[in-house]
């Protein structure tokens, strides 16, 4: 018999709510006679304006008791379902579902099989639903937390809600140095974005392609926060479950699929200074055309962010002022900023003295400045330079060389999310489509140099040679960087015997990166004229005499520049999975999930072009082609051995988890990544695992622990190798350190026999949920990660090192046979024929972290509900070995490492249709120097200019207010049924980011440079 699903949609509830929460409107009077259960359910749905779904087959032959009085919706439903063996389940989108009640002595637990296989779910999530009480230390960000975060991108969400995310400067914060790219960057524990795997609905997305390094992390910044149901993050190695690339952890974005009705959300935001506007429009439609057998969902999402110019904030000016205050001679001689004034600096550093024509007085300082002017008299110029003696104007110019450059790149995103799921008896067919487009925009200008005026130059007012720094004509460059990710999936889900279910699906898509850059730069004659510091007719260029003539002297020196590239990764993924129970154990079913997968990613047909006013047109040039094919077998077992009521009190709720995965990958890449010539193919295979246990030895206490391994896929860089000839006088220890001239072949590039990086993590934790304090949950997890076989490039190309350490690095030096003449001289080896100076894989990273979380829901009788939360990561150890025979160093709190402390905390009050939230983010202090001792001296000047090596700890706070309305006359003439208003103030106290003179933008990139901003979202449900 075909199962039919009946539903009554009187009003679509937009906000997710916990099971048991009543819809807006409160108690209402009902009077229901004894009648078929289906009739009573329909009457309640109409009375309370709710969406109620049930199977008519499930209700066949069932009657409902009479019910009279004032009830809210949940009370009324529970009243007529009492004793029926059925129960009400609230879905994330606010609908109500009639389901078979769980046994009274069993705890409600998510089924330990891929969520897409769970009957009654409309989700496309191919992973098992993970919870924070899992065997492993998962962190879950809920739909409500996403809504109250007032974030624009997934990247912002990770920065605010996942303290394990150690990413400092994002691509957007790097502006034109990243060519305007605004792709997402999520970096768990600082191991690198390549070691954090990003999933959407439990499935991989096509990765981004890079012509040198290979595959990059998928870009998910185009996914609207309004489209996300929850985020599940495992902050530990997880290769045994998720495969290659999960050595630091996994972030899975589970999208909102369980939705019926139409929802339109409009968001508008702006800073307190009236700039950096942000706009977003989200539209979602969900419906069933055949009473529940088919579910259709379509979402269209669009956003724009105008970006932020450096001149809109004072970070550049503050950094320049700090530099000037701490070392005036440095900024005067090496780092004089381009400002709207004419900064004048003595070339030899001596105090400036005016020529007799300017009064002949000693200035008493080596630098000064004057405002640009035309036809200024000598006395007026001398007076102004004297008044400003010992000072420089550090205010950046408004051009793209200063304040007009991008502090934050602009961004426009578009996305389409569509899915269809149809059930026909024991078979379900589904299709899913994602298209994510993210285009960034940034502006920058080349820095220009000062004009030198010799002492004898009649336009020089001083007796010494000087440099005059003026705001030269703007060499403006604009970059548009677009990433596009598509993924289409189709598949079938089949009911199997003995409560097993299986699925087969196929995904294909693309990950595309495209750059378009344009601007202007010198022509060859123009560059010669600029560096000769003469105008077109050979006259010396002098901004002090006549500034208009100085500016006009640049006319005709420039031409147009452009550069572009486009590269596409074509992705396909075929997967078969089965899951179900094996046997009943003391705590529930022993469940198993098995998967077989073949994934292919291929990058081809990439092209780069460049057109230069200086060098002419280059290209089109084909980019490197590379591919990777991975075949995987995976199995996961969940064994709940004992129940909550077990007689073994110390072993209650004992559960074991074991996942084993075997991956075999074939990587093909060019031997020379830049030349894209001959290719090299490497096959590797490895088996990784995840094993864990949890137990509740006392009421309200859970202990858990796990061990897991994982591997990284090979990179294009690892496969690239090229050779050349070398003539050398290097000493040869095995030939008496002779220094005679000899030649040999040198090989540079990746390792001779590349191996995948391999990680291992150990975690141990405790979760406390006191019986006497319901609603309180506290967890603390220790995580230890070691990552080995990391590539070390610091010695690449160093023939002397490999010759001197031949025995310590065997196989790197190839020699000719030992001749009789060599033996007679006492040599122990023949002449060197070749030296392999390719990368070593002796690098390693060791990480120790403590991750804590607190959640406390405090209901009150009259004052509403208060929800408190806090999460923090303490990372005392970030130990790295970056070279051969180089001691390891702790990169904790180093500029090239990870912060030791990161965290967030919040409070939310809600009562009825109102809620107010306050959230804060905290980052600990760090230093602006490297974790490598022998590099620290390179930062000595930075420390002097900064005024110290430490950047202080920082905190910012956000506030939000929400109000939900059920509108009268809903459904008439297209009027919305519900309305939700969200108002947020981000960075409530207008925190100024710390000034950091050697950071992008001259501010601490752990803070948001926009400072206080306001956002309003209106959500209408139809």
Tab-separated table of N, CA, C and O in Angstrom, residues 425-495:
chain	number	residue	atom	x	y	z
A	425	UNK	N	6.609	3.995	-2.185
A	425	UNK	CA	6.744	2.709	-1.510
A	425	UNK	C	8.092	2.598	-0.823
A	425	UNK	O	8.477	3.472	-0.044
A	426	UNK	N	8.856	1.543	-1.108
A	426	UNK	CA	10.134	1.350	-0.413
A	426	UNK	C	11.297	2.120	-1.045
A	426	UNK	O	12.435	1.955	-0.639
A	427	UNK	N	11.001	2.938	-2.035
A	427	UNK	CA	12.067	3.640	-2.762
A	427	UNK	C	11.865	5.142	-2.645
A	427	UNK	O	10.744	5.645	-2.756
A	428	UNK	N	12.950	5.846	-2.413
A	428	UNK	CA	12.949	7.309	-2.460
A	428	UNK	C	13.956	7.765	-3.498
A	428	UNK	O	15.092	7.285	-3.525
A	429	UNK	N	13.525	8.683	-4.333
A	429	UNK	CA	14.394	9.296	-5.310
A	429	UNK	C	14.678	10.732	-4.862
A	429	UNK	O	13.781	11.405	-4.347
A	430	UNK	N	15.914	11.185	-5.054
A	430	UNK	CA	16.217	12.557	-4.652
A	430	UNK	C	17.187	13.188	-5.635
A	430	UNK	O	17.966	12.497	-6.312
A	431	UNK	N	17.095	14.489	-5.703
A	431	UNK	CA	18.014	15.287	-6.514
A	431	UNK	C	18.304	16.570	-5.759
A	431	UNK	O	17.440	17.105	-5.057
A	432	UNK	N	19.516	17.051	-5.917
A	432	UNK	CA	19.944	18.222	-5.170
A	432	UNK	C	20.876	19.046	-6.052
A	432	UNK	O	21.685	18.487	-6.805
A	433	UNK	N	20.768	20.371	-5.946
A	433	UNK	CA	21.614	21.240	-6.774
A	433	UNK	C	22.057	22.443	-5.958
A	433	UNK	O	21.251	23.066	-5.247
A	434	UNK	N	23.346	22.761	-6.041
A	434	UNK	CA	23.926	23.946	-5.418
A	434	UNK	C	24.684	24.734	-6.470
A	434	UNK	O	25.400	24.163	-7.289
A	435	UNK	N	24.524	26.036	-6.423
A	435	UNK	CA	25.376	26.918	-7.222
A	435	UNK	C	25.739	28.108	-6.339
A	435	UNK	O	24.851	28.837	-5.879
A	436	UNK	N	27.025	28.283	-6.109
A	436	UNK	CA	27.516	29.317	-5.205
A	436	UNK	C	28.477	30.218	-5.972
A	436	UNK	O	29.495	29.743	-6.480
A	437	UNK	N	28.170	31.485	-6.052
A	437	UNK	CA	29.016	32.446	-6.761
A	437	UNK	C	29.434	33.541	-5.790
A	437	UNK	O	28.596	34.147	-5.125
A	438	UNK	N	30.717	33.805	-5.748
A	438	UNK	CA	31.272	34.784	-4.815
A	438	UNK	C	32.273	35.640	-5.577
A	438	UNK	O	33.303	35.137	-6.039
A	439	UNK	N	31.977	36.922	-5.735
A	439	UNK	CA	32.872	37.814	-6.473
A	439	UNK	C	33.378	38.915	-5.558
A	439	UNK	O	32.603	39.664	-4.966
A	440	UNK	N	34.699	38.988	-5.423
A	440	UNK	CA	35.318	40.019	-4.612
A	440	UNK	C	35.898	41.118	-5.473
A	440	UNK	O	36.199	40.928	-6.658
A	441	UNK	N	36.059	42.292	-4.859
A	441	UNK	CA	36.587	43.441	-5.586
A	441	UNK	C	37.524	44.203	-4.661
A	441	UNK	O	37.199	44.477	-3.498
A	442	UNK	N	38.710	44.556	-5.168
A	442	UNK	CA	39.686	45.287	-4.362
A	442	UNK	C	40.438	46.284	-5.230
A	442	UNK	O	40.566	46.109	-6.446
A	443	UNK	N	40.957	47.313	-4.570
A	443	UNK	CA	41.674	48.392	-5.248
A	443	UNK	C	43.007	48.610	-4.542
A	443	UNK	O	43.090	48.550	-3.307
A	444	UNK	N	44.050	48.866	-5.311
A	444	UNK	CA	45.367	49.168	-4.746
A	444	UNK	C	46.128	50.002	-5.769
A	444	UNK	O	45.746	50.088	-6.942
A	445	UNK	N	47.220	50.616	-5.324
A	445	UNK	CA	48.089	51.356	-6.240
A	445	UNK	C	49.530	51.026	-5.912
A	445	UNK	O	49.865	50.756	-4.755
A	446	UNK	N	50.362	51.052	-6.937
A	446	UNK	CA	51.786	50.862	-6.692
A	446	UNK	C	52.334	52.054	-5.908
A	446	UNK	O	51.958	53.198	-6.130
A	447	UNK	N	53.209	51.764	-4.975
A	447	UNK	CA	53.850	52.832	-4.201
A	447	UNK	C	54.902	53.526	-5.061
A	447	UNK	O	55.701	52.880	-5.732
A	448	UNK	N	54.889	54.838	-5.032
A	448	UNK	CA	55.867	55.591	-5.824
A	448	UNK	C	56.988	56.096	-4.923
A	448	UNK	O	56.858	56.168	-3.712
A	449	UNK	N	58.102	56.457	-5.554
A	449	UNK	CA	59.274	56.853	-4.771
A	449	UNK	C	59.370	58.372	-4.685
A	449	UNK	O	58.608	59.114	-5.317
A	450	UNK	N	60.290	58.837	-3.845
A	450	UNK	CA	60.483	60.266	-3.693
A	450	UNK	C	61.285	60.870	-4.829
A	450	UNK	O	61.910	60.175	-5.631
A	451	UNK	N	61.254	62.189	-4.893
A	451	UNK	CA	62.042	62.937	-5.878
A	451	UNK	C	63.317	63.436	-5.207
A	451	UNK	O	63.261	64.086	-4.152
A	452	UNK	N	64.467	63.151	-5.798
A	452	UNK	CA	65.756	63.585	-5.251
A	452	UNK	C	66.131	64.940	-5.826
A	452	UNK	O	66.135	65.140	-7.045
A	453	UNK	N	66.436	65.866	-4.918
A	453	UNK	CA	66.919	67.182	-5.344
A	453	UNK	C	68.343	67.346	-4.829
A	453	UNK	O	68.589	67.325	-3.615
A	454	UNK	N	69.286	67.467	-5.756
A	454	UNK	CA	70.690	67.632	-5.369
A	454	UNK	C	70.889	68.967	-4.656
A	454	UNK	O	70.091	69.906	-4.796
A	455	UNK	N	71.982	69.048	-3.912
A	455	UNK	CA	72.251	70.273	-3.157
A	455	UNK	C	72.367	71.482	-4.077
A	455	UNK	O	71.957	72.595	-3.717
A	456	UNK	N	72.896	71.275	-5.278
A	456	UNK	CA	73.087	72.400	-6.200
A	456	UNK	C	71.838	72.716	-7.023
A	456	UNK	O	71.819	73.677	-7.808
A	457	UNK	N	70.786	71.924	-6.865
A	457	UNK	CA	69.553	72.168	-7.624
A	457	UNK	C	68.956	73.501	-7.179
A	457	UNK	O	68.730	73.716	-5.981
A	458	UNK	N	68.707	74.419	-8.100
A	458	UNK	CA	68.165	75.729	-7.704
A	458	UNK	C	66.787	75.633	-7.050
A	458	UNK	O	66.389	76.542	-6.321
A	459	UNK	N	66.073	74.541	-7.303
A	459	UNK	CA	64.764	74.368	-6.677
A	459	UNK	C	64.834	73.775	-5.298
A	459	UNK	O	63.810	73.636	-4.620
A	460	UNK	N	66.041	73.390	-4.833
A	460	UNK	CA	66.224	72.824	-3.499
A	460	UNK	C	66.499	73.952	-2.518
A	460	UNK	O	67.506	74.663	-2.647
A	461	UNK	N	65.642	74.175	-1.501
A	461	UNK	CA	65.864	75.294	-0.583
A	461	UNK	C	66.962	75.037	0.445
A	461	UNK	O	67.307	75.950	1.200
A	462	UNK	N	67.512	73.826	0.475
A	462	UNK	CA	68.493	73.472	1.506
A	462	UNK	C	69.879	73.272	0.900
A	462	UNK	O	70.027	73.019	-0.308
A	463	UNK	N	70.847	73.329	1.782
A	463	UNK	CA	72.235	73.156	1.345
A	463	UNK	C	72.590	71.692	1.143
A	463	UNK	O	73.620	71.372	0.556
A	464	UNK	N	71.758	70.758	1.676
A	464	UNK	CA	72.001	69.326	1.501
A	464	UNK	C	71.059	68.762	0.434
A	464	UNK	O	70.015	69.352	0.122
A	465	UNK	N	71.454	67.613	-0.078
A	465	UNK	CA	70.550	66.888	-0.967
A	465	UNK	C	69.348	66.400	-0.157
A	465	UNK	O	69.486	65.982	1.003
A	466	UNK	N	68.165	66.450	-0.755
A	466	UNK	CA	66.940	66.063	-0.053
A	466	UNK	C	66.104	65.121	-0.909
A	466	UNK	O	66.286	65.031	-2.129
A	467	UNK	N	65.196	64.406	-0.237
A	467	UNK	CA	64.155	63.623	-0.900
A	467	UNK	C	62.821	64.293	-0.601
A	467	UNK	O	62.537	64.638	0.556
A	468	UNK	N	62.018	64.500	-1.638
A	468	UNK	CA	60.690	65.086	-1.470
A	468	UNK	C	59.663	64.027	-1.858
A	468	UNK	O	59.672	63.538	-3.000
A	469	UNK	N	58.822	63.678	-0.903
A	469	UNK	CA	57.808	62.645	-1.124
A	469	UNK	C	56.469	63.324	-1.354
A	469	UNK	O	55.931	64.005	-0.475
A	470	UNK	N	55.939	63.140	-2.554
A	470	UNK	CA	54.677	63.769	-2.933
A	470	UNK	C	53.687	62.693	-3.350
A	470	UNK	O	54.059	61.557	-3.662
A	471	UNK	N	52.434	63.071	-3.352
A	471	UNK	CA	51.389	62.158	-3.818
A	471	UNK	C	51.414	62.133	-5.341
A	471	UNK	O	50.792	62.961	-6.002
A	472	UNK	N	52.158	61.211	-5.891
A	472	UNK	CA	52.262	61.108	-7.343
A	472	UNK	C	50.930	60.687	-7.941
A	472	UNK	O	50.055	60.182	-7.247
A	473	UNK	N	50.762	60.889	-9.245
A	473	UNK	CA	49.530	60.431	-9.889
A	473	UNK	C	49.252	58.956	-9.588
A	473	UNK	O	50.163	58.141	-9.476
A	474	UNK	N	47.987	58.657	-9.458
A	474	UNK	CA	47.536	57.375	-8.926
A	474	UNK	C	47.731	56.249	-9.945
A	474	UNK	O	47.149	56.284	-11.024
A	475	UNK	N	48.558	55.255	-9.598
A	475	UNK	CA	48.713	54.060	-10.429
A	475	UNK	C	47.705	53.017	-9.948
A	475	UNK	O	48.037	51.957	-9.438
A	476	UNK	N	46.456	53.334	-10.117
A	476	UNK	CA	45.353	52.550	-9.563
A	476	UNK	C	45.176	51.238	-10.308
A	476	UNK	O	45.194	51.191	-11.528
A	477	UNK	N	45.011	50.162	-9.518
A	477	UNK	CA	44.690	48.854	-10.080
A	477	UNK	C	43.451	48.311	-9.376
A	477	UNK	O	43.333	48.419	-8.149
A	478	UNK	N	42.559	47.734	-10.150
A	478	UNK	CA	41.348	47.115	-9.606
A	478	UNK	C	41.348	45.633	-9.951
A	478	UNK	O	41.741	45.245	-11.063
A	479	UNK	N	40.895	44.844	-8.996
A	479	UNK	CA	40.852	43.395	-9.200
A	479	UNK	C	39.448	42.872	-8.893
A	479	UNK	O	38.849	43.235	-7.877
A	480	UNK	N	38.968	42.039	-9.781
A	480	UNK	CA	37.723	41.296	-9.547
A	480	UNK	C	38.063	39.816	-9.542
A	480	UNK	O	38.611	39.295	-10.529
A	481	UNK	N	37.746	39.165	-8.439
A	481	UNK	CA	38.075	37.739	-8.295
A	481	UNK	C	36.778	36.983	-8.031
A	481	UNK	O	36.099	37.234	-7.043
A	482	UNK	N	36.454	36.071	-8.938
A	482	UNK	CA	35.189	35.337	-8.833
A	482	UNK	C	35.457	33.851	-8.600
A	482	UNK	O	36.287	33.242	-9.291
A	483	UNK	N	34.779	33.280	-7.622
A	483	UNK	CA	34.775	31.830	-7.438
A	483	UNK	C	33.353	31.336	-7.655
A	483	UNK	O	32.391	31.959	-7.199
A	484	UNK	N	33.246	30.226	-8.345
A	484	UNK	CA	31.941	29.618	-8.599
A	484	UNK	C	32.030	28.135	-8.275
A	484	UNK	O	32.918	27.436	-8.780
A	485	UNK	N	31.132	27.684	-7.430
A	485	UNK	CA	31.065	26.271	-7.051
A	485	UNK	C	29.701	25.742	-7.440
A	485	UNK	O	28.667	26.323	-7.083
A	486	UNK	N	29.681	24.652	-8.180
A	486	UNK	CA	28.416	23.981	-8.510
A	486	UNK	C	28.511	22.516	-8.102
A	486	UNK	O	29.590	21.911	-8.171
A	487	UNK	N	27.391	21.984	-7.674
A	487	UNK	CA	27.324	20.549	-7.367
A	487	UNK	C	25.896	20.075	-7.580
A	487	UNK	O	24.957	20.615	-7.014
A	488	UNK	N	25.751	19.079	-8.424
A	488	UNK	CA	24.455	18.457	-8.665
A	488	UNK	C	24.536	16.998	-8.222
A	488	UNK	O	25.506	16.310	-8.540
A	489	UNK	N	23.525	16.560	-7.502
A	489	UNK	CA	23.507	15.202	-6.963
A	489	UNK	C	22.169	14.555	-7.255
A	489	UNK	O	21.111	15.172	-7.080
A	490	UNK	N	22.216	13.343	-7.701
A	490	UNK	CA	21.006	12.557	-7.886
A	490	UNK	C	21.197	11.170	-7.310
A	490	UNK	O	22.310	10.623	-7.364
A	491	UNK	N	20.144	10.617	-6.747
A	491	UNK	CA	20.316	9.308	-6.135
A	491	UNK	C	19.011	8.646	-5.774
A	491	UNK	O	17.920	9.185	-5.980
A	492	UNK	N	19.156	7.461	-5.220
A	492	UNK	CA	18.010	6.656	-4.820
A	492	UNK	C	18.275	6.094	-3.435
A	492	UNK	O	19.413	5.744	-3.092
A	493	UNK	N	17.231	6.035	-2.611
A	493	UNK	CA	17.272	5.441	-1.277
A	493	UNK	C	16.297	4.274	-1.255
A	493	UNK	O	15.145	4.413	-1.690
A	494	UNK	N	16.742	3.148	-0.763
A	494	UNK	CA	15.934	1.936	-0.829
A	494	UNK	C	15.784	1.345	0.572
A	494	UNK	O	16.766	1.222	1.315
A	495	UNK	N	14.536	0.975	0.927
A	495	UNK	CA	14.304	0.213	2.146
A	495	UNK	C	14.765	-1.223	1.924
A	495	UNK	O	14.363	-1.878	0.955
